[in-house]
CSV table of C-alpha atoms in Angstrom, one decimal:
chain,number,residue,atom,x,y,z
A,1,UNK,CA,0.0,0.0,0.0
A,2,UNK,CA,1.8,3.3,-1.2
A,3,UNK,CA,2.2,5.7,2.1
A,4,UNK,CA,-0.3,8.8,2.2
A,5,UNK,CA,1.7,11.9,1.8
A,6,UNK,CA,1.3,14.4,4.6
A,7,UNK,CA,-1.2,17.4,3.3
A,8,UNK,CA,0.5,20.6,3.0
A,9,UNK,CA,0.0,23.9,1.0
A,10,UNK,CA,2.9,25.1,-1.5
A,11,UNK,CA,3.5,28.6,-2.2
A,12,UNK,CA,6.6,29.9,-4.4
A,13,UNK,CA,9.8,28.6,-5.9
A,14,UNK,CA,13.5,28.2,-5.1
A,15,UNK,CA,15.1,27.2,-1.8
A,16,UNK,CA,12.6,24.7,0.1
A,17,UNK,CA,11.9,26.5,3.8
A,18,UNK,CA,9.5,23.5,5.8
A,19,UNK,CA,7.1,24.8,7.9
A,20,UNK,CA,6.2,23.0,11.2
A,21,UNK,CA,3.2,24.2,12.9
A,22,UNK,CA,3.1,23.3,16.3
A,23,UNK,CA,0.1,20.6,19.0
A,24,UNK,CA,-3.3,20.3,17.9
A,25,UNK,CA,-2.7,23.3,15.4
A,26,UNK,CA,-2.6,22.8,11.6
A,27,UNK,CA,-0.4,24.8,9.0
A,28,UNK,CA,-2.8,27.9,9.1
A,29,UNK,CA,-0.9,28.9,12.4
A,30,UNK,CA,1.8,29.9,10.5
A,31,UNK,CA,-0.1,31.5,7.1
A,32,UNK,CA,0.4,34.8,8.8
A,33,UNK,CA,4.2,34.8,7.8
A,34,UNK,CA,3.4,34.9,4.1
A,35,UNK,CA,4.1,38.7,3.9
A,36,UNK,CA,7.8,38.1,4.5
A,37,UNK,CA,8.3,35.5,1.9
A,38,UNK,CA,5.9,37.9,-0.4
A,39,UNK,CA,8.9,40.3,-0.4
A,40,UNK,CA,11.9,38.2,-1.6
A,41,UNK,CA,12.2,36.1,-4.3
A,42,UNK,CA,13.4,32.2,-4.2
A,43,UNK,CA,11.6,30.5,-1.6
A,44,UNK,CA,9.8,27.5,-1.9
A,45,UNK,CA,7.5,27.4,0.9
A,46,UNK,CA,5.5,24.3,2.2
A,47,UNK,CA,3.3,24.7,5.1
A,48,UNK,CA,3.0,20.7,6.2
A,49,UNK,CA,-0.1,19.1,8.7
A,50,UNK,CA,1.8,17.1,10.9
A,51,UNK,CA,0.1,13.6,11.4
A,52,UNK,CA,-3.4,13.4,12.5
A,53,UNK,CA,-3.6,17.3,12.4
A,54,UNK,CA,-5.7,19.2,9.3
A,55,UNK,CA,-6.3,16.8,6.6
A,56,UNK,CA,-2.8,15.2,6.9
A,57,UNK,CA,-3.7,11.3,7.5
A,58,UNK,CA,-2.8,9.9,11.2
A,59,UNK,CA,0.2,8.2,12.2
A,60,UNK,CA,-0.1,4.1,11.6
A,61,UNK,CA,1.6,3.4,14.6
A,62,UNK,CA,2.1,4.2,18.0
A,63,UNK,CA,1.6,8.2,18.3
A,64,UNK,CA,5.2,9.3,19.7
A,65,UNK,CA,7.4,12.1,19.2
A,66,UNK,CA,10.1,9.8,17.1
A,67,UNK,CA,7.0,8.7,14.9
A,68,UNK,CA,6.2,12.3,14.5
A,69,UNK,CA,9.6,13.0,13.2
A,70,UNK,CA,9.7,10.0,11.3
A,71,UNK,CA,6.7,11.4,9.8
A,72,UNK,CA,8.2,14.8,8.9
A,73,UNK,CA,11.6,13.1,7.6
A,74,UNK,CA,9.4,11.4,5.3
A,75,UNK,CA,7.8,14.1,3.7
A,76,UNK,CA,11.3,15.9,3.3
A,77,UNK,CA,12.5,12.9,1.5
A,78,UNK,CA,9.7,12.6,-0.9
A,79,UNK,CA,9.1,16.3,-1.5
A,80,UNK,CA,12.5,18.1,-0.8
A,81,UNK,CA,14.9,15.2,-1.7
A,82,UNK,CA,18.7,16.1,-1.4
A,83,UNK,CA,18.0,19.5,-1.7
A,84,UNK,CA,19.4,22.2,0.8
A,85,UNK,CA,16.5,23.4,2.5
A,86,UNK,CA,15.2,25.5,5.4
A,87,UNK,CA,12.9,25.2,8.3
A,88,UNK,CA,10.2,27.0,10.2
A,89,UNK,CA,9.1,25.5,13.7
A,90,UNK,CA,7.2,26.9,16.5
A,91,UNK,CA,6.6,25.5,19.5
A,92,UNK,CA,6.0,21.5,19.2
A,93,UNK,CA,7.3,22.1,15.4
A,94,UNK,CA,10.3,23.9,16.9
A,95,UNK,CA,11.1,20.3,18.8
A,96,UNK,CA,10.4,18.7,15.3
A,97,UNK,CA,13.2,21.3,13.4
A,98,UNK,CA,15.4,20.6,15.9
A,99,UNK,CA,15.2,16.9,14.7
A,100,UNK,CA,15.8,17.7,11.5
A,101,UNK,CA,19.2,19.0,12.0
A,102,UNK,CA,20.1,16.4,13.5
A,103,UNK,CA,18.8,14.0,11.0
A,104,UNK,CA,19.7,15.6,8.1
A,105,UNK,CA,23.1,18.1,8.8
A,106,UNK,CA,24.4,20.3,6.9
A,107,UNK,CA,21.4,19.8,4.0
A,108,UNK,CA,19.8,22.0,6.6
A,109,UNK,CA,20.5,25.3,6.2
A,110,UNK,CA,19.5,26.8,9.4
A,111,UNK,CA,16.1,26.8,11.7
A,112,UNK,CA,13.8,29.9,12.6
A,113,UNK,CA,12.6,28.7,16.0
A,114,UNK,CA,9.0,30.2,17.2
A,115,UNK,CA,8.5,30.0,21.1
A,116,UNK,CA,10.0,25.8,20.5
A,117,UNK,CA,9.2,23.5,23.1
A,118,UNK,CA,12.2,22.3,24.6
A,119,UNK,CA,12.0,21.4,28.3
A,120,UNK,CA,9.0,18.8,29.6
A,121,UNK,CA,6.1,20.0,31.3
A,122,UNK,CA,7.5,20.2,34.8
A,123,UNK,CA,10.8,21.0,34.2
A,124,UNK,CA,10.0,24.8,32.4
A,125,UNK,CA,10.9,27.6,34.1
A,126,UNK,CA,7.6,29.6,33.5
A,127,UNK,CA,6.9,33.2,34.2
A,128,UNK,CA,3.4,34.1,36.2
A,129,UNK,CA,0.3,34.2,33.5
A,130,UNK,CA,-0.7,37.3,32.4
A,131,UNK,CA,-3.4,38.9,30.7
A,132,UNK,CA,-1.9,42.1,28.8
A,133,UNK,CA,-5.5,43.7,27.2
A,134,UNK,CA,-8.4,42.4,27.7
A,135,UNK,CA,-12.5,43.3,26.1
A,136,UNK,CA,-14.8,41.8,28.8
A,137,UNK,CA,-17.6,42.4,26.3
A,138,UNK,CA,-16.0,40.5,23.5
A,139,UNK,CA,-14.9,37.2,25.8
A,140,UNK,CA,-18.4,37.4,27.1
A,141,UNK,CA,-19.8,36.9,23.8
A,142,UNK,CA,-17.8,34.2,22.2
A,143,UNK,CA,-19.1,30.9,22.1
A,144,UNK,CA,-18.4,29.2,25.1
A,145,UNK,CA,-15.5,26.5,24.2
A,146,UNK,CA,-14.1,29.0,21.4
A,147,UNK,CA,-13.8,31.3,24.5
A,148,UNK,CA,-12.3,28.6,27.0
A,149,UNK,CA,-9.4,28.3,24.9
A,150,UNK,CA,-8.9,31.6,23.6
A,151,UNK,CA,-8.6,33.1,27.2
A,152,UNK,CA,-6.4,30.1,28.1
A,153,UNK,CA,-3.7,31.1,25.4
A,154,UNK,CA,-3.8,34.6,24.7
A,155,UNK,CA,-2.2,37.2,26.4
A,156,UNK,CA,-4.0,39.7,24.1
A,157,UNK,CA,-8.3,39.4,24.3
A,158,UNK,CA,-9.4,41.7,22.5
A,159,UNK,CA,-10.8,42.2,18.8
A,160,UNK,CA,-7.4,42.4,16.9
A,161,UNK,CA,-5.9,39.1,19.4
A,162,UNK,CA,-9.2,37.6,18.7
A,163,UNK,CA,-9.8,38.0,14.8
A,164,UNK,CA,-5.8,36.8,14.5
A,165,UNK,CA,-6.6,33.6,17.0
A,166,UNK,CA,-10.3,32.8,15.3
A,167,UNK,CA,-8.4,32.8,11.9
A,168,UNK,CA,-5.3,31.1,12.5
A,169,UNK,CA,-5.7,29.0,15.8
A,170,UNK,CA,-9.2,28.0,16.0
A,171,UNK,CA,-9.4,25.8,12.6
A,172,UNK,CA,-6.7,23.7,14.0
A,173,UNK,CA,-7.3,22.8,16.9
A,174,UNK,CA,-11.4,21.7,15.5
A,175,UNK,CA,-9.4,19.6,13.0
A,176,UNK,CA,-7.1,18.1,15.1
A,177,UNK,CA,-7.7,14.3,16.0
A,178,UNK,CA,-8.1,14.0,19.7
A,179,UNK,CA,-7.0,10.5,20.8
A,180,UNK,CA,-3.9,11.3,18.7
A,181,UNK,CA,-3.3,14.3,20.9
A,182,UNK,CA,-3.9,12.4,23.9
A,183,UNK,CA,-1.5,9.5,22.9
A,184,UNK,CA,1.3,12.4,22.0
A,185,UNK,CA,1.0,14.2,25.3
A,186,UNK,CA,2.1,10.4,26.8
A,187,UNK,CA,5.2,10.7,24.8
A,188,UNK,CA,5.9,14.3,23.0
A,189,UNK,CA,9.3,14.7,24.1
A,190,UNK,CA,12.2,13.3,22.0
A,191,UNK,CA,14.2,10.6,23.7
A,192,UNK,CA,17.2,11.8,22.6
A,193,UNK,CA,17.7,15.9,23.0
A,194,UNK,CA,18.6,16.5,19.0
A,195,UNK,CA,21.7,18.9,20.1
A,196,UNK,CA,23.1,16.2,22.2
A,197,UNK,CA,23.7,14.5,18.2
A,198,UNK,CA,24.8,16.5,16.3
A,199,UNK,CA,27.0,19.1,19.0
A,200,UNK,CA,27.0,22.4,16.9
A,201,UNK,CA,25.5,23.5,14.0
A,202,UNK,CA,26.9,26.6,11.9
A,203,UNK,CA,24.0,27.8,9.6
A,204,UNK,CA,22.5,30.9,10.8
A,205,UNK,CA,19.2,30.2,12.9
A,206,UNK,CA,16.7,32.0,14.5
A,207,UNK,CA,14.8,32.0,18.4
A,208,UNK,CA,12.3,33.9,18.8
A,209,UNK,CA,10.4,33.5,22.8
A,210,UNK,CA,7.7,35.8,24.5
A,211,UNK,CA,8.5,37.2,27.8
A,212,UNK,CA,4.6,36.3,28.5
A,213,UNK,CA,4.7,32.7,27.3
A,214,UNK,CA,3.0,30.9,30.2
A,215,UNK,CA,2.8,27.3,28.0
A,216,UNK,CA,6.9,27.2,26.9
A,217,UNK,CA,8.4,30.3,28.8
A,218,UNK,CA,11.9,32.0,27.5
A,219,UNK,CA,14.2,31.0,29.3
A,220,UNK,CA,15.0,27.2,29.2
A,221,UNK,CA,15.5,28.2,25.1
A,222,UNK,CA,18.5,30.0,26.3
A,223,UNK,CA,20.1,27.3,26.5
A,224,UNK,CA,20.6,26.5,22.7
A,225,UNK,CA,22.9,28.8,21.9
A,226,UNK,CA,25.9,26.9,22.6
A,227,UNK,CA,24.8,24.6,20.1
A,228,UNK,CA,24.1,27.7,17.2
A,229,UNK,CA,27.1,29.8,17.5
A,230,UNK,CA,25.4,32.1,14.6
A,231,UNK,CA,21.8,32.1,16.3
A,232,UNK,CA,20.0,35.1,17.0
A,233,UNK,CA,18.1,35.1,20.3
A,234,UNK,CA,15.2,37.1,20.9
A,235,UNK,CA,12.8,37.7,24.1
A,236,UNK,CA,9.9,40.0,22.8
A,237,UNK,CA,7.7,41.9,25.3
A,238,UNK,CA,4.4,42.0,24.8
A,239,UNK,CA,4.0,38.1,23.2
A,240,UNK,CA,2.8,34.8,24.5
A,241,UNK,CA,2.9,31.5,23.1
A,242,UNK,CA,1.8,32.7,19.7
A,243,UNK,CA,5.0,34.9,19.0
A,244,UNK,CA,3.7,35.7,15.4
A,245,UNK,CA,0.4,37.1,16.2
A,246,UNK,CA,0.9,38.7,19.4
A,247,UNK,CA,3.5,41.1,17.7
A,248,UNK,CA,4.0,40.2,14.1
A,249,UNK,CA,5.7,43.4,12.5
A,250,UNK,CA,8.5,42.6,15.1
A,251,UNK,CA,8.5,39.0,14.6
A,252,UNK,CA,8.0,39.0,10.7
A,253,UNK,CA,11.3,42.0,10.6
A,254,UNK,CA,13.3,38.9,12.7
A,255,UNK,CA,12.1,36.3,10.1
A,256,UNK,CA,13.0,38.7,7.5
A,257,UNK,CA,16.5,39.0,8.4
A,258,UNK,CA,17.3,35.6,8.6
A,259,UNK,CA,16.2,34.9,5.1
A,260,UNK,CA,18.1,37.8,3.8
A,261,UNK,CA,21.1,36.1,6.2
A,262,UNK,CA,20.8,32.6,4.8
A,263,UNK,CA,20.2,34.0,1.1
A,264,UNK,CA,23.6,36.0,1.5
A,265,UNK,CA,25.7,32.8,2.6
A,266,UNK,CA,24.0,31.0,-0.1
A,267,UNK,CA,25.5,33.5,-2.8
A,268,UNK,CA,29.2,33.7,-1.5
């Protein structure tokens, strides 16, 4: 029986960049960075489900974090091949990049890491959860289990954090199959930390972490950087666990300079 290919939505042409979206999310999460590729030429963008998220089929197997990557390595094979290629994760997908550079070396070119999980629940050093703004009238009328996860994630509740959640978040997580996410949660850290394979890793990456991220927190990720000498680290104010959308001008400027950083040592 020929293997189901994961779903994913292709935009562009040039160097492959793999986007990993992150638990019980599908690849509209990260549709909002499309403006920063819209401005540069050569990038091949593919926005993957990961298993039993979106319309991508579920796992055959046990549902693990090494099946998940499996997964993932899969699609890279079949659809990147040997290519050089890029890769976008946040949070669970940021885990899931990590992976890849340890699978695959030096065909990977370097990692933009979104608020990435990388510390079991537990073990995070967390700050306090806070609610930054906050429109009692518009929480009050959402739909009672659209507005019991919205207010559990969001550090921004009001119509602009809503519209950007309801657009980007919400359709994931209805997609999402639940006894698939349940089975993760049982084994959705990595047995092996990737960095403790591979050591160092010279392409220029990315971190990007909100100083309000009650779900993944900022500073555990600091701890990466000894394994990216050229990463750039960021802690932005202002953003929770959904970096992009809480302050996306700031986050889509970061993005944009690694591109132009990894286009640049691609032409020397």
């Amino acid at each position: 029986m020929t293997e189901q290919l994961l779903h994913h939505v292709e935009f562009g042409a040039g160097t492959p960049v793999l986007l990993l979206h992150g638990y019980t999310i599908d690849h509209r999460l990260l549709l909002p960075l499309e403006p920063v590729f819209a401005e540069r030429d050569g990038w091949r963008r593919l926005y993957v489900d990961l298993p039993g998220s979106g319309r991508s089929p579920r796992l055959s197997g046990p549902v693990t974090a090494e099946a998940m990557g499996e997964a993932v390595l899969r699609f890279a094979d079949k659809v990147i091949g040997d290519e050089p290629f890029a890769v976008v994760g946040i949070s669970y997908g940021g885990q899931l990049a990590r992976h890849l550079v340890a699978e695959r070396g030096d065909q990977v070119l370097g990692t933009a890491l979104l608020a990435p999980l990388v510390k079991p629940n537990g073990e995070r050093v967390l700050p306090r959860r806070e609610v930054l703004t906050r429109d009692e009238a518009l929480v009050a009328s959402l739909d009672p289990a659209d507005r019991e996860v919205f207010a559990s994630i969001a550090v921004h509740q009001d119509e602009t954090g809503w519209q950007a959640f309801r657009d980007h978040v919400l359709p994931g997580i209805r997609a999402h199959h639940r006894e698939d996410a349940a089975a993760l949660l049982k084994a959705y850290m990595l047995a092996e930390v990737p960095e403790t394979r591979f050591g160092t890793h010279s392409g220029p990456h990315l971190l990007v972490t909100g100083r309000q991220d009650h779900l993944v927190g900022w500073r555990d990720q600091w701890e990466l950087l000894e394994h990216y000498p050229r990463m750039t680290y960021a802690a932005v104010d202002g953003v929770g666990h959904n970096v992009h959308l809480d302050r996306p001008l700031v986050i889509q400027a970061l993005l944009g300079d690694w591109l132009d950083t990894l286009a640049a040592d691609a032409s020397r």
